[in-house]
Every structure is written in C-alpha cells, then in structure tokens.
Coordinates of C-alpha atoms in Angstrom, one line a residue:
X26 CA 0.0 0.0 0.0
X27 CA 1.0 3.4 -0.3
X28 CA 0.5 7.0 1.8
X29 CA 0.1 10.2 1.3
X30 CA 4.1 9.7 1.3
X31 CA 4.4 7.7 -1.1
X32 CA 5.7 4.4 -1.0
X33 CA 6.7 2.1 2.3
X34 CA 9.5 -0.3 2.7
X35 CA 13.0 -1.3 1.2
X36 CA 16.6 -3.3 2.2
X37 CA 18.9 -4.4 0.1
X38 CA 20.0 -8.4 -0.8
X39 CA 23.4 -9.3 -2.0
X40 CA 23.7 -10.9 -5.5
X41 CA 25.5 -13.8 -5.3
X42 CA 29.1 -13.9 -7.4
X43 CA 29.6 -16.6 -9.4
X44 CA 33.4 -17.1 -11.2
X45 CA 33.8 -19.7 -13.5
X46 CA 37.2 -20.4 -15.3
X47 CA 40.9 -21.3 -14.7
X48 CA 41.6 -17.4 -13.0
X49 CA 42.2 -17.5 -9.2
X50 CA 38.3 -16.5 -7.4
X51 CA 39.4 -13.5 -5.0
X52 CA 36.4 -12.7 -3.2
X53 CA 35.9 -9.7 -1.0
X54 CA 32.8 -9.6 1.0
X55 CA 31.1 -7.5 3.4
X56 CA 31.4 -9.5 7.0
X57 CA 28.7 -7.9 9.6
X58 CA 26.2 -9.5 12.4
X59 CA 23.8 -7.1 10.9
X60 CA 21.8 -5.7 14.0
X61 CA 18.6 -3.8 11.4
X62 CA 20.0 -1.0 13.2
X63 CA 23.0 1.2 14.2
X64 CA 24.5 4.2 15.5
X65 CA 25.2 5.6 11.8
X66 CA 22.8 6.9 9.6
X67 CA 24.5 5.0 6.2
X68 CA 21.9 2.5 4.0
X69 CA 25.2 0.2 3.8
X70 CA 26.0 -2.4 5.9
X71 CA 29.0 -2.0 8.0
X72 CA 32.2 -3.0 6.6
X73 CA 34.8 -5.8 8.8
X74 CA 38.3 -5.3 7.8
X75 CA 39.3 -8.6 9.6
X76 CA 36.5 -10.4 7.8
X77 CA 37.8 -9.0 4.3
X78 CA 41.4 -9.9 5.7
X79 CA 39.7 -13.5 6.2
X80 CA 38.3 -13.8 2.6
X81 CA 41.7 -12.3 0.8
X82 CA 43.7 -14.9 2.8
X83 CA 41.6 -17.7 1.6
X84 CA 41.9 -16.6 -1.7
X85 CA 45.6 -16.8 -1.4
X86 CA 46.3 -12.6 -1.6
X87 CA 47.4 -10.5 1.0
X88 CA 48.8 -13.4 3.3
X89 CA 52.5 -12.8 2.1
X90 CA 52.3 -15.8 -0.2
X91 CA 52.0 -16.4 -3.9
X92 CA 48.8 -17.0 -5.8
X93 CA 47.3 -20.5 -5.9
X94 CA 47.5 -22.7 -8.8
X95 CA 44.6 -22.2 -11.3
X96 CA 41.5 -24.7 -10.4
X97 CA 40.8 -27.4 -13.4
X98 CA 37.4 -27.1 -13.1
X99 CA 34.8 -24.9 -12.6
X100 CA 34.3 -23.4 -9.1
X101 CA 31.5 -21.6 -7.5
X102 CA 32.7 -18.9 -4.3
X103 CA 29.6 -16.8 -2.2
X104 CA 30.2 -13.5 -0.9
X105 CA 29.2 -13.0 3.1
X106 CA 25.6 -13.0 3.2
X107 CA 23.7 -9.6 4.6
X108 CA 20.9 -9.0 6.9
X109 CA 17.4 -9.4 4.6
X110 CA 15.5 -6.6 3.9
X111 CA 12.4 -6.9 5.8
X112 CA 10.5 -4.5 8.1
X113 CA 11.0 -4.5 11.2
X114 CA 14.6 -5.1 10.6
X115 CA 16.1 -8.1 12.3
X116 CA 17.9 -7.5 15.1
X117 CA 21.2 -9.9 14.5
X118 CA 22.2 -11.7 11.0
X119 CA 25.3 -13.9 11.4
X120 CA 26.7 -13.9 7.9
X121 CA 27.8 -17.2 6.2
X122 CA 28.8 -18.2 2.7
X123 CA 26.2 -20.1 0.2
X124 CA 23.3 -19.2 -2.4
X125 CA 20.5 -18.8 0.9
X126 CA 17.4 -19.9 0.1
X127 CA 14.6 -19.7 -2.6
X128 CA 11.0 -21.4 -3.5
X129 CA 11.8 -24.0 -5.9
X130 CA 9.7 -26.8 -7.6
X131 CA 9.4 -29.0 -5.0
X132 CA 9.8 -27.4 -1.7
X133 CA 7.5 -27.6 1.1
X134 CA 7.3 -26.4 3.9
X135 CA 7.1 -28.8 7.2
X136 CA 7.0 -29.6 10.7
X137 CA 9.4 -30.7 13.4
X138 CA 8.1 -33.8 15.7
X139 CA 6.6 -32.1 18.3
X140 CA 5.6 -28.9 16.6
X141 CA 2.4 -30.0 15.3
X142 CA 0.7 -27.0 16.9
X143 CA 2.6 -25.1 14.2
X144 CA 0.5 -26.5 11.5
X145 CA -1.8 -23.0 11.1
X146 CA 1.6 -21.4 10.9
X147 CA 2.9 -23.7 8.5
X148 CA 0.1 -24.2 6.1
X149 CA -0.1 -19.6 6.0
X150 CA 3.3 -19.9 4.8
X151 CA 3.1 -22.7 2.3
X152 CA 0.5 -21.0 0.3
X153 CA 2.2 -17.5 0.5
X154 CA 5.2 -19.1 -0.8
X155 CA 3.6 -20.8 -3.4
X156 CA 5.0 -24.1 -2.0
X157 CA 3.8 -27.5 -0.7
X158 CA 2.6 -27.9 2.9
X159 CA 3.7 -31.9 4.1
X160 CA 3.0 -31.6 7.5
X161 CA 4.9 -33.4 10.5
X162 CA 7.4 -35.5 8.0
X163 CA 11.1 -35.1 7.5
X164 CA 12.9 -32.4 6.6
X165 CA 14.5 -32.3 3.2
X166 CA 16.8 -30.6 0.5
X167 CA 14.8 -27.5 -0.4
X168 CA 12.6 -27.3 2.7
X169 CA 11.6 -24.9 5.3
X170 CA 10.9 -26.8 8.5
X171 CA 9.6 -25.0 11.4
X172 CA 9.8 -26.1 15.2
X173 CA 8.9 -25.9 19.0
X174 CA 11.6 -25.7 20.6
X175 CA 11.1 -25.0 24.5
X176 CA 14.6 -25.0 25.7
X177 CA 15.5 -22.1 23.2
X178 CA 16.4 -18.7 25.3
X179 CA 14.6 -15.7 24.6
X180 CA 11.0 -14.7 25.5
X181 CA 7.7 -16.6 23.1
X182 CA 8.1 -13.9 20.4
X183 CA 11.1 -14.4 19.9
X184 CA 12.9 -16.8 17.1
X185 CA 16.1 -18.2 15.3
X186 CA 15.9 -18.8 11.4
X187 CA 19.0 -20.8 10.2
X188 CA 19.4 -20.7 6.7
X189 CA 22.2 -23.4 5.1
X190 CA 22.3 -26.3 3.0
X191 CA 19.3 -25.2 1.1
X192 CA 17.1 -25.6 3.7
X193 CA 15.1 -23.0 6.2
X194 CA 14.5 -23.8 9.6
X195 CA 12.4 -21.4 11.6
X196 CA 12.6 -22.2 15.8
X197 CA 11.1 -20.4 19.0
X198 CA 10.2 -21.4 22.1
X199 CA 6.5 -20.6 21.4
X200 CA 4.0 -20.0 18.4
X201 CA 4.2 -16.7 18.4
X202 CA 8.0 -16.0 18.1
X203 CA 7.8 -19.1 14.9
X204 CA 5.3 -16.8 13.4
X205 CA 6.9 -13.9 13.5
X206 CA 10.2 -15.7 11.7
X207 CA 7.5 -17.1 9.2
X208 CA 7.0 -13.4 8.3
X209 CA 10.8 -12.7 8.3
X210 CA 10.8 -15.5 5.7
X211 CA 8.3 -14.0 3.4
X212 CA 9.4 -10.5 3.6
X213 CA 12.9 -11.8 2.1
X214 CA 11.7 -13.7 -0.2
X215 CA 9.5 -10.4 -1.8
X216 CA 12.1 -8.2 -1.3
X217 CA 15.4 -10.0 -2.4
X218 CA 13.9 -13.2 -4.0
X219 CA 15.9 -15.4 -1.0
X220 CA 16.6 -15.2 2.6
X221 CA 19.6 -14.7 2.8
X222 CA 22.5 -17.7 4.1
X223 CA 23.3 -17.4 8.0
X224 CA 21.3 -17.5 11.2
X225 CA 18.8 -14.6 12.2
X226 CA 18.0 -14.1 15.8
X227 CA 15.4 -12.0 16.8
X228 CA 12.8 -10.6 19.2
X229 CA 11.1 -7.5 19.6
X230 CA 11.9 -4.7 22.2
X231 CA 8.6 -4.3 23.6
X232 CA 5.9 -6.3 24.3
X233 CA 2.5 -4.4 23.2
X234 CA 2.6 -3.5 19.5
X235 CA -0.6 -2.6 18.4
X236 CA -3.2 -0.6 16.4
X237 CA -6.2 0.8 17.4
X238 CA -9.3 1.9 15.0
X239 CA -12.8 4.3 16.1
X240 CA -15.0 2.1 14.5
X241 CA -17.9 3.9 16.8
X242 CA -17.8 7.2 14.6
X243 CA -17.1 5.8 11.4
X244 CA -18.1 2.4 10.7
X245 CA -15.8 -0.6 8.7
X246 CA -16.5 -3.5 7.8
X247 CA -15.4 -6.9 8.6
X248 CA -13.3 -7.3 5.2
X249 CA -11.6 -3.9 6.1
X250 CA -10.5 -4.8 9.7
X251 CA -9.6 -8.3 8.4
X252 CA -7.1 -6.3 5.9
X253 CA -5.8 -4.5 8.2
X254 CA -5.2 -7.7 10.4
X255 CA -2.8 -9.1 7.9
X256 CA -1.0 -6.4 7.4
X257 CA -0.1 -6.1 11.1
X258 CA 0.6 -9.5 10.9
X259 CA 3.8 -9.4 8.3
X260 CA 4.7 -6.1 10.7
X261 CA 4.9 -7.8 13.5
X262 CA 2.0 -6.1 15.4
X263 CA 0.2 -8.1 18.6
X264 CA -2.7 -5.8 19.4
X265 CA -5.7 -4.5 17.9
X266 CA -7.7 -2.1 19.4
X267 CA -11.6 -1.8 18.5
X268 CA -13.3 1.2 20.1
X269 CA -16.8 0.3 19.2
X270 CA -18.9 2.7 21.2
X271 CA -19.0 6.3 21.1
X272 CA -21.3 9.7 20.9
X273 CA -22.4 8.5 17.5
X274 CA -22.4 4.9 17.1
X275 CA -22.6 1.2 19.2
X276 CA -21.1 -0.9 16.5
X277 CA -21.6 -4.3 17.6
X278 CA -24.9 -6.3 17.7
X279 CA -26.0 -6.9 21.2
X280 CA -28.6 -9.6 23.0
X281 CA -28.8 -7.9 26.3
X282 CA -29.6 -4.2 24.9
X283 CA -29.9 -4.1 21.2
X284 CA -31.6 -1.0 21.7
X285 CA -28.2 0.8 21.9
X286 CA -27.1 -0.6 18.5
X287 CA -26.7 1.5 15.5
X288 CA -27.7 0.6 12.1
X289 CA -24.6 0.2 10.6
X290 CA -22.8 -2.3 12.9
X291 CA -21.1 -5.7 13.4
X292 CA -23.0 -8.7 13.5
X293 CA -21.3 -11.4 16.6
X294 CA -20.6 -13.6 14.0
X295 CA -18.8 -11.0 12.1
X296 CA -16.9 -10.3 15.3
X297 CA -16.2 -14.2 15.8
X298 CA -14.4 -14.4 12.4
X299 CA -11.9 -11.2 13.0
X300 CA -11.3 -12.8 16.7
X301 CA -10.6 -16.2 14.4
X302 CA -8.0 -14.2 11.9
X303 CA -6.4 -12.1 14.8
X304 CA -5.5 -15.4 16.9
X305 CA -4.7 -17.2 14.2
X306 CA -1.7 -14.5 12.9
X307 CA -1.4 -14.0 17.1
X308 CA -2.8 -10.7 17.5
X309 CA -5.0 -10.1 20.8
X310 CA -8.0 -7.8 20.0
X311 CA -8.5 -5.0 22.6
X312 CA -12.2 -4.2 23.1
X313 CA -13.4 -0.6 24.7
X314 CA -17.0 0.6 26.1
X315 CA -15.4 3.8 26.8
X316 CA -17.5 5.3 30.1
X317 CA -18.4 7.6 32.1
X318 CA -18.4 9.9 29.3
X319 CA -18.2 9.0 25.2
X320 CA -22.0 7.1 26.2
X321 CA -23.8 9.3 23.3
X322 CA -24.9 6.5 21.4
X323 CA -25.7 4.4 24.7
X324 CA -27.9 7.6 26.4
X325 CA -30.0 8.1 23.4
X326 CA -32.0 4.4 24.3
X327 CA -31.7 5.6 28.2
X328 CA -31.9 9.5 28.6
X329 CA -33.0 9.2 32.6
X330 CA -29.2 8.8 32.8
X331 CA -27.6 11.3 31.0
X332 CA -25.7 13.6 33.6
X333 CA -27.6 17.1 33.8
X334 CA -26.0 20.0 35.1
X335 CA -27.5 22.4 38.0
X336 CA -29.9 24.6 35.1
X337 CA -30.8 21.5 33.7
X338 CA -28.8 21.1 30.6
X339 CA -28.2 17.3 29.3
X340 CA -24.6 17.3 29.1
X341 CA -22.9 15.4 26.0
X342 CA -22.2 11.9 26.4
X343 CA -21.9 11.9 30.1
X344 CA -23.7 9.0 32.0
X345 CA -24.9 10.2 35.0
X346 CA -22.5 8.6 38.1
X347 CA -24.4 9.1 40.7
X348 CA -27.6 7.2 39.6
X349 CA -27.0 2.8 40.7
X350 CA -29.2 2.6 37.4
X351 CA -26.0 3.6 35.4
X352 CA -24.0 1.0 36.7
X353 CA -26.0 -1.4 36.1
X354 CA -26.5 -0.2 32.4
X355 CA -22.7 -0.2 31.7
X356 CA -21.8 -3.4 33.8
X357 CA -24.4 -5.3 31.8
X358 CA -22.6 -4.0 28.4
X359 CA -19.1 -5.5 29.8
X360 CA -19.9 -8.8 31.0
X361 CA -22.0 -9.4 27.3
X362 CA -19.2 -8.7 25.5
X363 CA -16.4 -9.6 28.1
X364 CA -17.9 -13.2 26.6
X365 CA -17.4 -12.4 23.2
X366 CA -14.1 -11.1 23.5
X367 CA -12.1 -13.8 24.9
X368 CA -8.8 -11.8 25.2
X369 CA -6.5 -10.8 27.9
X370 CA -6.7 -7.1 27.8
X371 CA -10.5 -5.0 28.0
X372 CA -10.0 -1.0 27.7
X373 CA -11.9 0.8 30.3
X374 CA -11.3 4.4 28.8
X375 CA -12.0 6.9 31.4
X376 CA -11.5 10.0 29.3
X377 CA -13.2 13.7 28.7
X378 CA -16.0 12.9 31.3
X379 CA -17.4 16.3 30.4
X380 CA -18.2 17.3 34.2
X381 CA -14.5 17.6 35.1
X382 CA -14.1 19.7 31.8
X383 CA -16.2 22.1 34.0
X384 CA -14.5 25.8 35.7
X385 CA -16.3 24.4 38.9
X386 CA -17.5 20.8 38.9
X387 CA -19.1 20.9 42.2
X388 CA -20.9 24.1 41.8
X389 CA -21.9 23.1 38.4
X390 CA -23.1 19.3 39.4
X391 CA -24.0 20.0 43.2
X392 CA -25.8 16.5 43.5
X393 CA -22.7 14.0 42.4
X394 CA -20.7 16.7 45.0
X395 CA -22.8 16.1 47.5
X396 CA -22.7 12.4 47.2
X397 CA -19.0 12.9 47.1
X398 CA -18.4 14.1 50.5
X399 CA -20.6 11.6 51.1
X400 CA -18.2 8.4 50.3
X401 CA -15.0 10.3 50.4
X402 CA -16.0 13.2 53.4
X403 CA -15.6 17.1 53.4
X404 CA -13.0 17.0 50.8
X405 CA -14.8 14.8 48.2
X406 CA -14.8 15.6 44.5
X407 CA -16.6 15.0 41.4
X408 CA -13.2 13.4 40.4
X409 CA -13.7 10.6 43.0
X410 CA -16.4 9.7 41.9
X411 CA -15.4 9.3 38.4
X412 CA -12.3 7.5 39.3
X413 CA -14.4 5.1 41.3
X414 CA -16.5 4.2 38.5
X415 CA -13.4 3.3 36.3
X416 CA -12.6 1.1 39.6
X417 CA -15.6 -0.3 40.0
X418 CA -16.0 -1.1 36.2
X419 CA -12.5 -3.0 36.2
X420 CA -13.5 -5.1 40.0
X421 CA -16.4 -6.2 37.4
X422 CA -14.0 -7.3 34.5
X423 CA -10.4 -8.7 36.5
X424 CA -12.4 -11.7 38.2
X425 CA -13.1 -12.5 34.1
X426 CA -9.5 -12.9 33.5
X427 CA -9.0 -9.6 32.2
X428 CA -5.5 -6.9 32.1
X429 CA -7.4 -3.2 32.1
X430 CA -6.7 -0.1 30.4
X431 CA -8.0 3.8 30.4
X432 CA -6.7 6.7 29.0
X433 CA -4.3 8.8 30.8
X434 CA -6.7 11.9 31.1
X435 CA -8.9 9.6 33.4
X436 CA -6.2 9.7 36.3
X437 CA -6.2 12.7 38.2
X438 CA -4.1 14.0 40.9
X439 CA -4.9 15.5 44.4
X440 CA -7.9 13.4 44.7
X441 CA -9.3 11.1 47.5
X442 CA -9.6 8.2 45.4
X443 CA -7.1 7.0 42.9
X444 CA -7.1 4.6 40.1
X445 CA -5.9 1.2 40.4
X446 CA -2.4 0.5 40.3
X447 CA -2.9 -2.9 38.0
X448 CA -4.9 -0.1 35.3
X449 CA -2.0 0.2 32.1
X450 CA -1.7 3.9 31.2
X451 CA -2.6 4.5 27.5
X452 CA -1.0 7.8 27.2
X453 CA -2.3 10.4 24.6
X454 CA -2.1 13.8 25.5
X455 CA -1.1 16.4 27.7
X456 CA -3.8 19.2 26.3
X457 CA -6.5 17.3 29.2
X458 CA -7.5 20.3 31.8
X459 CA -5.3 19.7 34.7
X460 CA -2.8 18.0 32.5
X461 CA -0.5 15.5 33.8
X462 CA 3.4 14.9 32.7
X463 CA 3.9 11.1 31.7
X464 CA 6.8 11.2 34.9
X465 CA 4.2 11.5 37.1
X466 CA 2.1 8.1 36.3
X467 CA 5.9 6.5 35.8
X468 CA 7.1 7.6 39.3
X469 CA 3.9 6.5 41.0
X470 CA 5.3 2.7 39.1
X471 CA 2.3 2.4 36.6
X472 CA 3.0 1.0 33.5
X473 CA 2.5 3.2 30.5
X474 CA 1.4 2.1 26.5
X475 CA 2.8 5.3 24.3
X476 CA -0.4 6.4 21.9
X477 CA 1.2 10.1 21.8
X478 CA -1.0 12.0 19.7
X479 CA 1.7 13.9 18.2
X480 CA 3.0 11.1 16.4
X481 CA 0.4 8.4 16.4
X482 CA -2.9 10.1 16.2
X483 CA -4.8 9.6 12.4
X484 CA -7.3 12.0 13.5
X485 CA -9.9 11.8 10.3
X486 CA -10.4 15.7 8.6
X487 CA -7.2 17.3 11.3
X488 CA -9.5 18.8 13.6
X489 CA -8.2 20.7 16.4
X490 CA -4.7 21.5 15.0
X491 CA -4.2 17.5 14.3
X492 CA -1.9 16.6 11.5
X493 CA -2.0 13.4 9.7
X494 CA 1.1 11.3 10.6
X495 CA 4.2 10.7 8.7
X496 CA 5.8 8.1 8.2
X497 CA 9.3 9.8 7.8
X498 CA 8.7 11.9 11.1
X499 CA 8.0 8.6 13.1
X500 CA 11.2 7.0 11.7
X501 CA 13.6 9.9 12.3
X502 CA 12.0 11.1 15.4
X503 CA 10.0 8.6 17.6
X504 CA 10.8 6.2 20.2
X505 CA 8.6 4.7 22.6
X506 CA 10.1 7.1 25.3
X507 CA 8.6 10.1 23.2
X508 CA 5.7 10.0 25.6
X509 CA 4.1 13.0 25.2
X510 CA 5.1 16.4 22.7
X511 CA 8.9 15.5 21.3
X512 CA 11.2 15.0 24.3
X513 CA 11.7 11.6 25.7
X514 CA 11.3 10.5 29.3
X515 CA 14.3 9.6 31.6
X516 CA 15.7 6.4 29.9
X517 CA 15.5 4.9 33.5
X518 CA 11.8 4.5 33.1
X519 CA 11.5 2.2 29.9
X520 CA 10.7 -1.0 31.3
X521 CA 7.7 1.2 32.8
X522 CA 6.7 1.5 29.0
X523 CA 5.5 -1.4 28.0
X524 CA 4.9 -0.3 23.9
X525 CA 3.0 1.4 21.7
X526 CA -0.2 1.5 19.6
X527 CA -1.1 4.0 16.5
X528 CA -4.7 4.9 16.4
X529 CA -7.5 6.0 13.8
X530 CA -10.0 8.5 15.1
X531 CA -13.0 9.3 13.0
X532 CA -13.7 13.2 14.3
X533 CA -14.7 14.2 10.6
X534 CA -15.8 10.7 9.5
X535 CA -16.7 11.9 6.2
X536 CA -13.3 13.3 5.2
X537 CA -11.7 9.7 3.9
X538 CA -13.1 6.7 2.4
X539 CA -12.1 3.3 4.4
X540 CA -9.3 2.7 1.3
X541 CA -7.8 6.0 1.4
X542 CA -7.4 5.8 5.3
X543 CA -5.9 2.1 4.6
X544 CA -3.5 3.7 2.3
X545 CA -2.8 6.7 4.3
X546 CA -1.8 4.8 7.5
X547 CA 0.3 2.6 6.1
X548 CA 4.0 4.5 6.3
X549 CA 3.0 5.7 9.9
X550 CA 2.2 2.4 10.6
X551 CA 5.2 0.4 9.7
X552 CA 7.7 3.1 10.6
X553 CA 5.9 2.8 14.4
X554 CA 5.9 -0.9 13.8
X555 CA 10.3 -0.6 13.3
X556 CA 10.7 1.8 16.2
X557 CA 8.5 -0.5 18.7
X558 CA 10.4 -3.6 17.5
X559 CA 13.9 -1.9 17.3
X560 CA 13.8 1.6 19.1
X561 CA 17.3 2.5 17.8
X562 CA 18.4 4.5 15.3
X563 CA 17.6 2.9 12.2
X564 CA 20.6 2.0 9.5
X565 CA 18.4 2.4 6.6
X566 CA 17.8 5.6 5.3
X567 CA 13.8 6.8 5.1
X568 CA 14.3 6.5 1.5
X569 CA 15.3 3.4 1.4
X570 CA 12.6 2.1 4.5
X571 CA 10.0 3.2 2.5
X572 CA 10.8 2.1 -0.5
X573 CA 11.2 -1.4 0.7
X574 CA 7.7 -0.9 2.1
X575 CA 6.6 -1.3 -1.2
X576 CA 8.4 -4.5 -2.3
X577 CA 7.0 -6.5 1.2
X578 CA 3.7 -4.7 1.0

C-alpha cells in the first residue's frame, strides 16, 4: 500500500558472485552481524576489515604468499551474506557463505516432531510461498521446517531462522515467536527473492505493539479490519484495538440491549471471524466501552441517565455517576461482550467525562458533590467519583480474566480516590485540563502504553490543530520514550513503557473513504511498527525504508 508519502519499505540483498574459469576467485565480502539497526545513519551495511582480511587470505592474496595454482574445473565462491531486507529489521544476522534460500519446484514447507501446533503457521506460509505444505514428515533438501523448541532462550516472540544447506528452519520457544520468523521468511523472499545464508536471531523490544481503530464514529466492515489484520501481521504487530462505542455509534450487535445498537454495525458472528483471523496471525483484539463519558450513542435508548447539570442542561455523552441505574447499564454491556471477547486485555477508557471539563464541577453538578463528601468526606470531589467508576467497572471485568486499560486523562491527581495500580496507562495527551506529565504516572510505578497523539494520532479531517502522521517523522523522530510532545522521558523509566499503539479516530468521518485511510496509515504504521520492535536509530535511510515498504507490502 502506499500514503500520502508515497511508498513504504526497502533493504537491500546481496547478489550472489559466481566465477567460472581457470583465474584465481578473490572474493571480497562484506562481514557484519547485521543488528537492522545502528548508530550511523548509512543504507550500507558496516564493513569488517578482519572479515575481508579472512576472505583475501583464503583466496591466497594479501597473506605474504603467492597465488594458488589455477583450479581445473569450474568453481563456485559466495560473498558473506547480509541481513534481509524486511521490516522491522532483524535485530542480529550472522553472515555465512552459500546461495541462501529460494521457492523451488518441489519445496515444502514442514514440521518438526513435536511442533504440530505449528501447523496454522505452516500451512499460511506454504501458500504465500507458493509451495507445498507436508505436515509433521522429515525435513529435506529445499525445505523450510519449522519447530517448537522450549529450551530455546529468549522470550515466546522471539525466534532463530538458520538458513544453510538449502534448507530453512524457523525455531522459538512458542508459536508466536515461529510466526513472527515465518513473516521474516516472506518478507525476504518479496524483497530480495531469498533469505539470505546465516542465522537470524530475533525478538522485539517491547511487548504491546498494536493498532487501534474508532470504529464507533465511522463504521468498517469486517473485510476492512480483516485487511488491516494481515497487514499487522507481516509487521509484526500483537494488538488491535476496536473502540466500538461512542457519541455517534454502538457498532456491535448486542442480545442484552440491542436497543443501543446502530444501524450500521457488526454482527457477533462477524466479530467471531476477526477474533478467528487475529488469533490465528497471534494478534490479541483490545475491546473498549469507553465510560463515564463518550456514552452518546448508549444515552439516546436511556436519557433518565444522562448527567444534567444544576440549570438542567443534558450534558454530551456523560452518564450520570451518581444514579446505581447507570451501573448497572454499563456493567451489563461489559460482562456481554467480556464473553465475546475472549482476550486478555478490555480497555476501560476513562477520558473527557465532560463534568470535570467544568470551571467548577461541584458548583456546576451540586448533587454527584454532595454524594461525594458523602463516600470520600468534606473533601470529596466529582473526580472521585469518576475515578471510582473506572474502579468499579475493572472489579467487574479482573475476576473474568482480564489486564485493564484507560486513558491517561482519566487519572487525576490530588484526589481522594485513585485509580488502580494494576490499570496500564494508554497515554495520549497532555492538552487534558489539569494536565499531567507522563513522569508523574511512571514515578507512581504504573506501567504506560505510548499512543502520543503527536505522532500516532490519524485524527480523520485534522480537527483541532491535528496533522495526519508521517511516516518519515515517526522514523527519524519517535521512540517509545517520546511519551508526550517530542522530548523523551528519563531512559531509566523504559521498562515502565511497555509499547505502543497507532490509532484511527474518525472526528470528521466523512473526510476519507475506508481505502484512502488504509493507504494513508500505512507508512506511519510500519515506521511505528520498526521503532516499537527496534527503538534504535535505524541504519536504513527513510528513502530506502519506504521504498522497501513497497516490495514487502
């Protein structure tokens, strides 16, 4: 796909040398353990002088004796392989000598005894490759083979790909990290025809890698999200968010209160088949009923509990917290589609509850301040009751099994009541009234996902002084300690930041078709997807990177 940029990916492959003939082969080649990134800013890989030493000495030059004798017959020498050119970059490439590995007539892909879990994984790839699938038999000449192996270091997403003998063999210690080298596989193959001779080892920096889509303002369809599925997929991506109700839209049917649905919308089976695709390419779907406020669509079926303020004005999306009925409305919501959603994580939101956008919330909502003081005594706030609601709502979702979420603009400080500690930070902004610093949530030890809506907002039509994203600026610029604005956190809070997720918001919902927002997000999407696997500097230029986002789209 391309962006408003232009086009995405690119890395070089080496050609392979071939010298025929009586002359004496000299070979000099490139010897690197490619890391896909560096501390320079050149598209080459980095040169090893004792490595070229190595290949002139074998050659017979440059050792301080003569030449060799001329072969009789026809000989065949390999430069060092390079890194393939895939996005994310790998993180190590050992270099070795030999042709790597292509398709051919006749290779298949299988399975190592005890892998048979890997057969999805191994069935995908056979068909992308154009290749037979054999299943749990022995490996042979030509084959990729792909295995479980337990005892392998590194965490499940990570993975090994050894490339020799004109064979493939793909290992992790779970399915995920096998997957992921699948997708290594495939991306070298579009992008250089072969992966490349050597061994790969790899695993991403961060653990959450995601992207999130407002399919509450502007509806998509099933096909579209399943599109966008895939393509996280070959980026390596682990999380999708789906923010399915809003002011103007409940996008998935529902048996308990269909009432609240809108027209255009999900069916459950519908949602069933993207849960099937995002498990199956090991992505985790991220559902959100975002509450107290955002309830528009929710409030039209039940407008007894829209909040009011003291001259009797309904205010915008805001449930009303102090009625018992709008907890059980909500709570109803969660535990039908906590069943649906099978998932680890359920996002709470918490965000913009319009009566703490207020000068005044307590003289402008006198009854949720009295019952305030109530609970909390003489120095209660509006604020604590809204933070107790996000509590509450997450005491009804952890005994399901669930990790919770809200934005960062439903914490507040100075309050009686705070949010729960186990509650990840999905940081966005610091334009909330009253805002907070990301230091502050990392010094109280919460653990933060980076949405910063400088960088990773796709706010649809650019209202309120948002710019689409670039690519180019995410590549040069971003890393998951870019919290909030352009400076970066202390470095001594990273493990605090557990990743980071690019989000579509459909403000002006009109302004792009589905297709032009697929294309559009593409660049920012895969330059995020580099920096949240590999937060260093990258060695490829942008050029080049996006570029080689075409050849692997």
């Amino acid at each position: 796909m391309d962006s408003p940029e232009g086009g995405m990916r690119v890395m070089r492959h080496s050609e392979r040398a071939r010298h025929f003939g009586a002359a004496v082969a000299v070979t000099t080649a490139l010897s690197i353990a490619v890391s896909g990134c560096s501390n320079g800013s050149s598209d080459e890989p980095g040169d090893s002088g004792q490595s070229a030493r190595s290949s002139r000495t074998e050659a017979g030059v440059d050792n301080g004796t003569a030449p060799t004798a001329p072969s009789p017959s026809p000989t065949r020498t390999y430069p060092l392989s390079t890194a393939p050119a895939t996005i994310p970059a790998v993180r190590t490439h050992e270099p070795a000598r030999g042709p790597g590995w292509r398709p051919a007539p006749g290779a298949g892909v299988v399975i190592a005894r005890g892998g048979e879990a890997l057969a999805d994984e191994a069935r995908l790839l056979a068909g992308e490759l154009k290749i037979s699938y054999r299943g749990a038999v022995p490996v042979r000449a030509g084959d990729v083979e792909l295995a479980l192996v337990a005892s392998q270091p590194g965490g499940p997403e990570s993975y090994t790909v050894h490339t020799s003998g004109n064979r493939v063999r793909i290992a992790g210690p779970a399915e995920a990290g096998v997957f992921y080298g699948t997708r290594t596989l495939k991306q070298a193959v579009r992008s250089g025809g072969a992966i490349p001779e050597g061994v790969i080892r790899d695993a991403p920096d961060r653990p959450q890698r995601g992207l999130m889509v407002d399919t509450a303002r502007k509806f998509f369809s099933a096909a579209w999200i399943e599109g966008r599925l895939r393509e996280m997929a070959d980026l390596k991506l682990n999380q999708f968010g789906l923010h399915f109700s809003d002011d103007q839209g409940f996008r998935i049917e529902s048996e308990t209160h269909p009432e609240v649905v809108s027209r255009e919308h999900l069916t459950k089976a519908e949602v069933r088949r993207i849960l099937a695709l995002a498990a199956s390419l090991h992505i985790t779907v991220i559902p959100e009923i975002d509450s107290p406020g955002h309830l528009g669509a929710v409030l039209a079926a039940y407008p007894q509990l829209q909040l009011r303020d003291t001259a009797g004005r309904r205010v915008r999306g805001a449930i009303d917290i102090g009625q018992p009925a709008s907890a059980r409305l909500v709570d109803e919501l969660l535990k039908e589609y906590a069943d649906l959603f099978g998932g680890a994580y359920w996002h709470l939101g918490g965000d913009e509850y319009q009566a703490l956008t207020r000068r005044d919330p307590e003289a402008s909502f006198p009854r949720l301040a009295t019952i305030a003081r109530q609970k909390y005594g003489p120095d209660g706030q509006v604020q604590d009751l809204a933070t107790q609601w996000v509590n509450d709502r997450a005491a009804v979702l952890r005994p399901l099994g669930r990790k919770l979420k809200a934005w960062n603009d439903g914490y507040f400080r100075g309050g009686r009541v705070s949010v729960d500690k186990d509650i990840e930070v999905e940081y966005w902004t610091g334009k909330e009234i009253g805002a907070r610093p990301p230091v502050e949530y990392l010094a109280e030890g919460r653990r933060v996902i980076n949405v910063n809506d400088e960088y990773l907002y796709y706010v649809l039509g650019e209202p309120n002084d948002f710019r689409y994203p670039t690519g180019e600026r995410i590549y040069a610029q971003w890393t998951p300690l870019v919290l909030r604005g352009t400076r970066p956190v202390p470095a001594k809070y990273s493990k605090q930041i557990l990743g980071a997720r690019f989000a579509i918001w459909c403000d002006l919902a009109r302004s792009q078709t589905p297709e032009q927002i697929a294309r559009g997000i593409a660049l920012p999407l895969s330059a995020m997807a580099q920096k949240v696997w590999d937060p260093r500097k990258p060695a490829r230029s942008w050029a080049s990177f996006s570029a080689l986002a075409q050849q692997v789209d």
